[in-house]
mmCIF file of C-alpha atoms in Angstrom:
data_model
loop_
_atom_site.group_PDB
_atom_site.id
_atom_site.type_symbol
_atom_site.label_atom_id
_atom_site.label_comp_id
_atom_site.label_asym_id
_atom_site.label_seq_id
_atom_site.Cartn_x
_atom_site.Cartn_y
_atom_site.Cartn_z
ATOM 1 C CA UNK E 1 0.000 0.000 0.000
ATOM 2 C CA UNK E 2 1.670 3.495 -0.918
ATOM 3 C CA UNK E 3 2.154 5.881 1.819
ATOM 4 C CA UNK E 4 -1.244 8.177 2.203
ATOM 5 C CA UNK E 5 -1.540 11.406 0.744
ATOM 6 C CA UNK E 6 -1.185 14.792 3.169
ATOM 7 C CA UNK E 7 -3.660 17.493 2.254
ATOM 8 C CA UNK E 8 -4.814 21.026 4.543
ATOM 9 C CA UNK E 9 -8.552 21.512 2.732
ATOM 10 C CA UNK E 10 -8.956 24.446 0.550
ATOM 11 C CA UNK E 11 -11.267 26.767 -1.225
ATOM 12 C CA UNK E 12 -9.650 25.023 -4.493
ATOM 13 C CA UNK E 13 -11.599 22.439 -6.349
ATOM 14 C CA UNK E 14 -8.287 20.845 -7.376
ATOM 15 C CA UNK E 15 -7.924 19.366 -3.585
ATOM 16 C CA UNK E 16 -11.242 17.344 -3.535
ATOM 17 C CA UNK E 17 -9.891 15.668 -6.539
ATOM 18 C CA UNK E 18 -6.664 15.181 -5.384
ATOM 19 C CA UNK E 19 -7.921 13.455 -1.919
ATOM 20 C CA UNK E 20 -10.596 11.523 -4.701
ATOM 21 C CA UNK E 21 -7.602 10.160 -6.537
ATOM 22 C CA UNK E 22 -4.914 9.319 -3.264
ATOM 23 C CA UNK E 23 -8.034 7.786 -2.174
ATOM 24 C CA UNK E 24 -8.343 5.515 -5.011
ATOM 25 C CA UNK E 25 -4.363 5.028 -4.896
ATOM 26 C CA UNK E 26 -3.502 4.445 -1.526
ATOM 27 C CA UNK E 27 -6.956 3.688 0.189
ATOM 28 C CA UNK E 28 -6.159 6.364 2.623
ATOM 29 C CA UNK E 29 -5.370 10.083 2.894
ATOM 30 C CA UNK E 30 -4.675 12.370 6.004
ATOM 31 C CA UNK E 31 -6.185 16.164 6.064
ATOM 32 C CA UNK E 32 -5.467 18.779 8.207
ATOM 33 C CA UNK E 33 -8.499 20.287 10.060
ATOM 34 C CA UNK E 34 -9.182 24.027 9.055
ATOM 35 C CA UNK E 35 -12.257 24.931 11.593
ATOM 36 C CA UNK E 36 -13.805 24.683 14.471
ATOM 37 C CA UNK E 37 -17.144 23.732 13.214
ATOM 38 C CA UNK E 38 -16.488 20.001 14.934
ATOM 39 C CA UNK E 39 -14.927 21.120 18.252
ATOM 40 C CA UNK E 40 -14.254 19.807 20.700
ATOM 41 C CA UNK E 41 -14.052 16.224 18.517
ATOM 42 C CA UNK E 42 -12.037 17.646 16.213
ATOM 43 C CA UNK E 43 -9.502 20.512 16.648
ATOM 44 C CA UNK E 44 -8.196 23.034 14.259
ATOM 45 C CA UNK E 45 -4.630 22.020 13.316
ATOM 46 C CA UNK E 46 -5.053 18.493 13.918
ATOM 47 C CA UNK E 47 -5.078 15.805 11.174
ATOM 48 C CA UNK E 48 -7.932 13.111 10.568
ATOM 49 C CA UNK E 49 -7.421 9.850 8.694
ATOM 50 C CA UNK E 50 -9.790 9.116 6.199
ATOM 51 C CA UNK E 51 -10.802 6.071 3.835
ATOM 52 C CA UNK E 52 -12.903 6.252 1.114
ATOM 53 C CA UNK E 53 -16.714 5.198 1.301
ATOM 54 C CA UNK E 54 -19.678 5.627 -0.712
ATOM 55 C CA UNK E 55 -22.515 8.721 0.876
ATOM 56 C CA UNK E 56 -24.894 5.203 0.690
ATOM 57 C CA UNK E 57 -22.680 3.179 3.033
ATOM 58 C CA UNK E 58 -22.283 5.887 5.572
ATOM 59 C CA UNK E 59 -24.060 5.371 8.587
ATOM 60 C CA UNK E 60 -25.524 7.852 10.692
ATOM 61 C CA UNK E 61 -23.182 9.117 13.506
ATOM 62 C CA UNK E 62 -20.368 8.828 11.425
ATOM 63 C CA UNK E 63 -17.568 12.423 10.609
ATOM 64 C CA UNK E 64 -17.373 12.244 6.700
ATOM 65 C CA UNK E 65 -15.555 14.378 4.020
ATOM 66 C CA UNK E 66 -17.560 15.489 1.766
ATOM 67 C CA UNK E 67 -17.640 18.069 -1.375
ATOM 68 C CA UNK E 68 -19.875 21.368 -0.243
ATOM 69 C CA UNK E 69 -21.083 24.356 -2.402
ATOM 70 C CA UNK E 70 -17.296 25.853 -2.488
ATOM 71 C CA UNK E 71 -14.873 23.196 -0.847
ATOM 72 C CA UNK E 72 -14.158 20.113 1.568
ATOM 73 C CA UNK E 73 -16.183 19.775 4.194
ATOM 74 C CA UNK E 74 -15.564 17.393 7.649
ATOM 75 C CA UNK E 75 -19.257 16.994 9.311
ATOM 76 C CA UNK E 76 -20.802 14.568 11.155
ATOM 77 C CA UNK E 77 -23.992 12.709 9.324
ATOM 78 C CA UNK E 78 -26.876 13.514 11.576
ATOM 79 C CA UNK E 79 -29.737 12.073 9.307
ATOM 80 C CA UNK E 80 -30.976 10.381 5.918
ATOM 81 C CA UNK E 81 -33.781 11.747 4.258
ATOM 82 C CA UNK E 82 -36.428 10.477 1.120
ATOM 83 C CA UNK E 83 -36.246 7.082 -0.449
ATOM 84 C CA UNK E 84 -33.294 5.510 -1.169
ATOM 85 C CA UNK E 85 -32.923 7.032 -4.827
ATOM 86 C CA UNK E 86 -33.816 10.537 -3.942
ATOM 87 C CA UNK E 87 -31.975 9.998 -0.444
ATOM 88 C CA UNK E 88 -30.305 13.280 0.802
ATOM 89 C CA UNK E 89 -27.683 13.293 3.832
ATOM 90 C CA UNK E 90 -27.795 15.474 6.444
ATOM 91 C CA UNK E 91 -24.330 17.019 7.954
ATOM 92 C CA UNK E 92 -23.795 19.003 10.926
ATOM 93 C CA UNK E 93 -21.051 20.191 12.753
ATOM 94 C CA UNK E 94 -20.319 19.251 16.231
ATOM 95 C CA UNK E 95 -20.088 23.045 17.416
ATOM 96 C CA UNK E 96 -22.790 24.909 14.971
ATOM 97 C CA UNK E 97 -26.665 24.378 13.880
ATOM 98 C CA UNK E 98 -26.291 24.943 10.787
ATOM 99 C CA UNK E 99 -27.127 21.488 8.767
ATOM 100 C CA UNK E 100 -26.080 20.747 5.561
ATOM 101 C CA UNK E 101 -28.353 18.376 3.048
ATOM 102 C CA UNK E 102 -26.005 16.730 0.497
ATOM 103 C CA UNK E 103 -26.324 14.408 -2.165
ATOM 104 C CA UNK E 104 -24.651 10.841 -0.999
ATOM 105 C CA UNK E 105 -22.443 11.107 -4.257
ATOM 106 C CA UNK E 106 -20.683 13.988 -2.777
ATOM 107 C CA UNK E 107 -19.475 12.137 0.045
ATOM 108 C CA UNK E 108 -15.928 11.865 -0.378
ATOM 109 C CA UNK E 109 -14.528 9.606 2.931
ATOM 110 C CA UNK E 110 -14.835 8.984 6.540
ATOM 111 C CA UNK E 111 -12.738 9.924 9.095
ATOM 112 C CA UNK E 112 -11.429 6.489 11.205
ATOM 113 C CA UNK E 113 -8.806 8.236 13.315
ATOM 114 C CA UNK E 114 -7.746 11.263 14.821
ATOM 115 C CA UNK E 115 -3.862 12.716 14.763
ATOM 116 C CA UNK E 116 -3.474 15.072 17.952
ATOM 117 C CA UNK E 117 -0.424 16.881 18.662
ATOM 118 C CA UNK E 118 1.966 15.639 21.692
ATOM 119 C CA UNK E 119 3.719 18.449 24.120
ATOM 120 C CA UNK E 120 6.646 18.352 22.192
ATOM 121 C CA UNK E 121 6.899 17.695 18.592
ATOM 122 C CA UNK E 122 7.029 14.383 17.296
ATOM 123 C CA UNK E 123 5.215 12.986 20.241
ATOM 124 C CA UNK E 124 1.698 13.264 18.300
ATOM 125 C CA UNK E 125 -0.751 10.588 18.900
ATOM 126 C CA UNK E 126 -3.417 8.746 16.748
ATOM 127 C CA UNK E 127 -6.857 7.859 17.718
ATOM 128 C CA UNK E 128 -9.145 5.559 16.377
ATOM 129 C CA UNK E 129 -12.406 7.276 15.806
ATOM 130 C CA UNK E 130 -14.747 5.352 18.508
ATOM 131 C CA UNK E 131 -18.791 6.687 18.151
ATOM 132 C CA UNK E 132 -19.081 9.135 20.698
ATOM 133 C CA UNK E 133 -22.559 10.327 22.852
ATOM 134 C CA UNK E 134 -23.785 12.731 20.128
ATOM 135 C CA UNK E 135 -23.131 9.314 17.258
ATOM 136 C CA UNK E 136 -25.177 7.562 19.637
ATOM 137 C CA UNK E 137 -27.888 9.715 20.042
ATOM 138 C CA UNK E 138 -27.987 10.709 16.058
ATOM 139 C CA UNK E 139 -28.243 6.220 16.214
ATOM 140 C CA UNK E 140 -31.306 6.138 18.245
ATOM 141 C CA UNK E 141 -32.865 8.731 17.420
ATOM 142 C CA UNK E 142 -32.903 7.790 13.629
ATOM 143 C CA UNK E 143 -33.267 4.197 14.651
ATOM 144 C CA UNK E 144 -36.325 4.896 16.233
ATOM 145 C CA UNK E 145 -37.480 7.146 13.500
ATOM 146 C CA UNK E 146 -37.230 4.754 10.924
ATOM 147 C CA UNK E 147 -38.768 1.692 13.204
ATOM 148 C CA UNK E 148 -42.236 4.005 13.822
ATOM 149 C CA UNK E 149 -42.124 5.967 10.205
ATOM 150 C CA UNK E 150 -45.161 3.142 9.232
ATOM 151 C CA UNK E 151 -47.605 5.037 12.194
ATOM 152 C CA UNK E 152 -46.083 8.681 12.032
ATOM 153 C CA UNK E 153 -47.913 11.518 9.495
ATOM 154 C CA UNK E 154 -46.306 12.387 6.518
ATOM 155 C CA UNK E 155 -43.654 15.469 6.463
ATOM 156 C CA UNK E 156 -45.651 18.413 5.223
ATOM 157 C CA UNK E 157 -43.993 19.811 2.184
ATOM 158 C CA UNK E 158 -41.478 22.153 2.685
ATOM 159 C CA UNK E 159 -43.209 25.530 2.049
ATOM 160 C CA UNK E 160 -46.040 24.497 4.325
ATOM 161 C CA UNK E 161 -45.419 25.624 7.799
ATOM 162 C CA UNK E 162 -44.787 23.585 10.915
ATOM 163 C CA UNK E 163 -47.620 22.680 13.519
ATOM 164 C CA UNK E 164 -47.161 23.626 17.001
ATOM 165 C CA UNK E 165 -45.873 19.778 18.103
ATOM 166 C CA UNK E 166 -43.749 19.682 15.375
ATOM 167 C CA UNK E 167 -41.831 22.742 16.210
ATOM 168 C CA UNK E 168 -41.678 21.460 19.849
ATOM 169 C CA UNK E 169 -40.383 18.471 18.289
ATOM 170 C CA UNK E 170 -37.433 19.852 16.294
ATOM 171 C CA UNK E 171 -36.593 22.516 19.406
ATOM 172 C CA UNK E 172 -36.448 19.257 21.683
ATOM 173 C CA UNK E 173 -34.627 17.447 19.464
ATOM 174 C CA UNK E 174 -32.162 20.481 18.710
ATOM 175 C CA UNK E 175 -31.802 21.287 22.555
ATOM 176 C CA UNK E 176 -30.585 17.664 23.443
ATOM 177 C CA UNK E 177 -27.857 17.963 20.457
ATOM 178 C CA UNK E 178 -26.580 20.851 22.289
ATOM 179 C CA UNK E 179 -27.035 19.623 25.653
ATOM 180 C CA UNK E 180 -25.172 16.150 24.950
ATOM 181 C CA UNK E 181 -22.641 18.355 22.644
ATOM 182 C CA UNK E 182 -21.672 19.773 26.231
ATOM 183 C CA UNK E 183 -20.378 15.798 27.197
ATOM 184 C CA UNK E 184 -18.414 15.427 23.955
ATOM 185 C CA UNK E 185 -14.311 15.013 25.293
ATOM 186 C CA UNK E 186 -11.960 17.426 24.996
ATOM 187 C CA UNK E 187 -8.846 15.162 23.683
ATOM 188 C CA UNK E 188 -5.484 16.716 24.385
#
Protein backbone atom coordinates (compact mmCIF):
# COMPACT_ATOMS: atom_id res chain seq x y z
CA UNK A 1 0.00 0.00 0.00
CA UNK A 2 1.67 3.49 -0.92
CA UNK A 3 2.15 5.88 1.82
CA UNK A 4 -1.24 8.18 2.20
CA UNK A 5 -1.54 11.41 0.74
CA UNK A 6 -1.19 14.79 3.17
CA UNK A 7 -3.66 17.49 2.25
CA UNK A 8 -4.81 21.03 4.54
CA UNK A 9 -8.55 21.51 2.73
CA UNK A 10 -8.96 24.45 0.55
CA UNK A 11 -11.27 26.77 -1.23
CA UNK A 12 -9.65 25.02 -4.49
CA UNK A 13 -11.60 22.44 -6.35
CA UNK A 14 -8.29 20.85 -7.38
CA UNK A 15 -7.92 19.37 -3.59
CA UNK A 16 -11.24 17.34 -3.54
CA UNK A 17 -9.89 15.67 -6.54
CA UNK A 18 -6.66 15.18 -5.38
CA UNK A 19 -7.92 13.45 -1.92
CA UNK A 20 -10.60 11.52 -4.70
CA UNK A 21 -7.60 10.16 -6.54
CA UNK A 22 -4.91 9.32 -3.26
CA UNK A 23 -8.03 7.79 -2.17
CA UNK A 24 -8.34 5.51 -5.01
CA UNK A 25 -4.36 5.03 -4.90
CA UNK A 26 -3.50 4.44 -1.53
CA UNK A 27 -6.96 3.69 0.19
CA UNK A 28 -6.16 6.36 2.62
CA UNK A 29 -5.37 10.08 2.89
CA UNK A 30 -4.68 12.37 6.00
CA UNK A 31 -6.19 16.16 6.06
CA UNK A 32 -5.47 18.78 8.21
CA UNK A 33 -8.50 20.29 10.06
CA UNK A 34 -9.18 24.03 9.05
CA UNK A 35 -12.26 24.93 11.59
CA UNK A 36 -13.80 24.68 14.47
CA UNK A 37 -17.14 23.73 13.21
CA UNK A 38 -16.49 20.00 14.93
CA UNK A 39 -14.93 21.12 18.25
CA UNK A 40 -14.25 19.81 20.70
CA UNK A 41 -14.05 16.22 18.52
CA UNK A 42 -12.04 17.65 16.21
CA UNK A 43 -9.50 20.51 16.65
CA UNK A 44 -8.20 23.03 14.26
CA UNK A 45 -4.63 22.02 13.32
CA UNK A 46 -5.05 18.49 13.92
CA UNK A 47 -5.08 15.81 11.17
CA UNK A 48 -7.93 13.11 10.57
CA UNK A 49 -7.42 9.85 8.69
CA UNK A 50 -9.79 9.12 6.20
CA UNK A 51 -10.80 6.07 3.84
CA UNK A 52 -12.90 6.25 1.11
CA UNK A 53 -16.71 5.20 1.30
CA UNK A 54 -19.68 5.63 -0.71
CA UNK A 55 -22.52 8.72 0.88
CA UNK A 56 -24.89 5.20 0.69
CA UNK A 57 -22.68 3.18 3.03
CA UNK A 58 -22.28 5.89 5.57
CA UNK A 59 -24.06 5.37 8.59
CA UNK A 60 -25.52 7.85 10.69
CA UNK A 61 -23.18 9.12 13.51
CA UNK A 62 -20.37 8.83 11.43
CA UNK A 63 -17.57 12.42 10.61
CA UNK A 64 -17.37 12.24 6.70
CA UNK A 65 -15.55 14.38 4.02
CA UNK A 66 -17.56 15.49 1.77
CA UNK A 67 -17.64 18.07 -1.38
CA UNK A 68 -19.87 21.37 -0.24
CA UNK A 69 -21.08 24.36 -2.40
CA UNK A 70 -17.30 25.85 -2.49
CA UNK A 71 -14.87 23.20 -0.85
CA UNK A 72 -14.16 20.11 1.57
CA UNK A 73 -16.18 19.77 4.19
CA UNK A 74 -15.56 17.39 7.65
CA UNK A 75 -19.26 16.99 9.31
CA UNK A 76 -20.80 14.57 11.16
CA UNK A 77 -23.99 12.71 9.32
CA UNK A 78 -26.88 13.51 11.58
CA UNK A 79 -29.74 12.07 9.31
CA UNK A 80 -30.98 10.38 5.92
CA UNK A 81 -33.78 11.75 4.26
CA UNK A 82 -36.43 10.48 1.12
CA UNK A 83 -36.25 7.08 -0.45
CA UNK A 84 -33.29 5.51 -1.17
CA UNK A 85 -32.92 7.03 -4.83
CA UNK A 86 -33.82 10.54 -3.94
CA UNK A 87 -31.97 10.00 -0.44
CA UNK A 88 -30.31 13.28 0.80
CA UNK A 89 -27.68 13.29 3.83
CA UNK A 90 -27.80 15.47 6.44
CA UNK A 91 -24.33 17.02 7.95
CA UNK A 92 -23.79 19.00 10.93
CA UNK A 93 -21.05 20.19 12.75
CA UNK A 94 -20.32 19.25 16.23
CA UNK A 95 -20.09 23.04 17.42
CA UNK A 96 -22.79 24.91 14.97
CA UNK A 97 -26.66 24.38 13.88
CA UNK A 98 -26.29 24.94 10.79
CA UNK A 99 -27.13 21.49 8.77
CA UNK A 100 -26.08 20.75 5.56
CA UNK A 101 -28.35 18.38 3.05
CA UNK A 102 -26.01 16.73 0.50
CA UNK A 103 -26.32 14.41 -2.16
CA UNK A 104 -24.65 10.84 -1.00
CA UNK A 105 -22.44 11.11 -4.26
CA UNK A 106 -20.68 13.99 -2.78
CA UNK A 107 -19.47 12.14 0.04
CA UNK A 108 -15.93 11.87 -0.38
CA UNK A 109 -14.53 9.61 2.93
CA UNK A 110 -14.83 8.98 6.54
CA UNK A 111 -12.74 9.92 9.09
CA UNK A 112 -11.43 6.49 11.21
CA UNK A 113 -8.81 8.24 13.31
CA UNK A 114 -7.75 11.26 14.82
CA UNK A 115 -3.86 12.72 14.76
CA UNK A 116 -3.47 15.07 17.95
CA UNK A 117 -0.42 16.88 18.66
CA UNK A 118 1.97 15.64 21.69
CA UNK A 119 3.72 18.45 24.12
CA UNK A 120 6.65 18.35 22.19
CA UNK A 121 6.90 17.70 18.59
CA UNK A 122 7.03 14.38 17.30
CA UNK A 123 5.21 12.99 20.24
CA UNK A 124 1.70 13.26 18.30
CA UNK A 125 -0.75 10.59 18.90
CA UNK A 126 -3.42 8.75 16.75
CA UNK A 127 -6.86 7.86 17.72
CA UNK A 128 -9.15 5.56 16.38
CA UNK A 129 -12.41 7.28 15.81
CA UNK A 130 -14.75 5.35 18.51
CA UNK A 131 -18.79 6.69 18.15
CA UNK A 132 -19.08 9.14 20.70
CA UNK A 133 -22.56 10.33 22.85
CA UNK A 134 -23.78 12.73 20.13
CA UNK A 135 -23.13 9.31 17.26
CA UNK A 136 -25.18 7.56 19.64
CA UNK A 137 -27.89 9.72 20.04
CA UNK A 138 -27.99 10.71 16.06
CA UNK A 139 -28.24 6.22 16.21
CA UNK A 140 -31.31 6.14 18.24
CA UNK A 141 -32.86 8.73 17.42
CA UNK A 142 -32.90 7.79 13.63
CA UNK A 143 -33.27 4.20 14.65
CA UNK A 144 -36.33 4.90 16.23
CA UNK A 145 -37.48 7.15 13.50
CA UNK A 146 -37.23 4.75 10.92
CA UNK A 147 -38.77 1.69 13.20
CA UNK A 148 -42.24 4.01 13.82
CA UNK A 149 -42.12 5.97 10.21
CA UNK A 150 -45.16 3.14 9.23
CA UNK A 151 -47.61 5.04 12.19
CA UNK A 152 -46.08 8.68 12.03
CA UNK A 153 -47.91 11.52 9.50
CA UNK A 154 -46.31 12.39 6.52
CA UNK A 155 -43.65 15.47 6.46
CA UNK A 156 -45.65 18.41 5.22
CA UNK A 157 -43.99 19.81 2.18
CA UNK A 158 -41.48 22.15 2.68
CA UNK A 159 -43.21 25.53 2.05
CA UNK A 160 -46.04 24.50 4.32
CA UNK A 161 -45.42 25.62 7.80
CA UNK A 162 -44.79 23.59 10.91
CA UNK A 163 -47.62 22.68 13.52
CA UNK A 164 -47.16 23.63 17.00
CA UNK A 165 -45.87 19.78 18.10
CA UNK A 166 -43.75 19.68 15.38
CA UNK A 167 -41.83 22.74 16.21
CA UNK A 168 -41.68 21.46 19.85
CA UNK A 169 -40.38 18.47 18.29
CA UNK A 170 -37.43 19.85 16.29
CA UNK A 171 -36.59 22.52 19.41
CA UNK A 172 -36.45 19.26 21.68
CA UNK A 173 -34.63 17.45 19.46
CA UNK A 174 -32.16 20.48 18.71
CA UNK A 175 -31.80 21.29 22.55
CA UNK A 176 -30.58 17.66 23.44
CA UNK A 177 -27.86 17.96 20.46
CA UNK A 178 -26.58 20.85 22.29
CA UNK A 179 -27.04 19.62 25.65
CA UNK A 180 -25.17 16.15 24.95
CA UNK A 181 -22.64 18.36 22.64
CA UNK A 182 -21.67 19.77 26.23
CA UNK A 183 -20.38 15.80 27.20
CA UNK A 184 -18.41 15.43 23.95
CA UNK A 185 -14.31 15.01 25.29
CA UNK A 186 -11.96 17.43 25.00
CA UNK A 187 -8.85 15.16 23.68
CA UNK A 188 -5.48 16.72 24.38
Amino acid sequence: MAAAMRLNLSDEPLTAELLAESLGRSGSAIIAVNGTSMHPTLQMGWRVYVRPVKGADLKVGEIAVFRGDRYLTIHRLVWKEGPGDAQRLVFRGDYNRLRERVDPSAVIAKVVAIEMPGRMRGMERVVSLEPDILARFYQVAYGLFRLLRPILPSPPAPTVRLGPFARAARATFAGIERFLALFLPERH
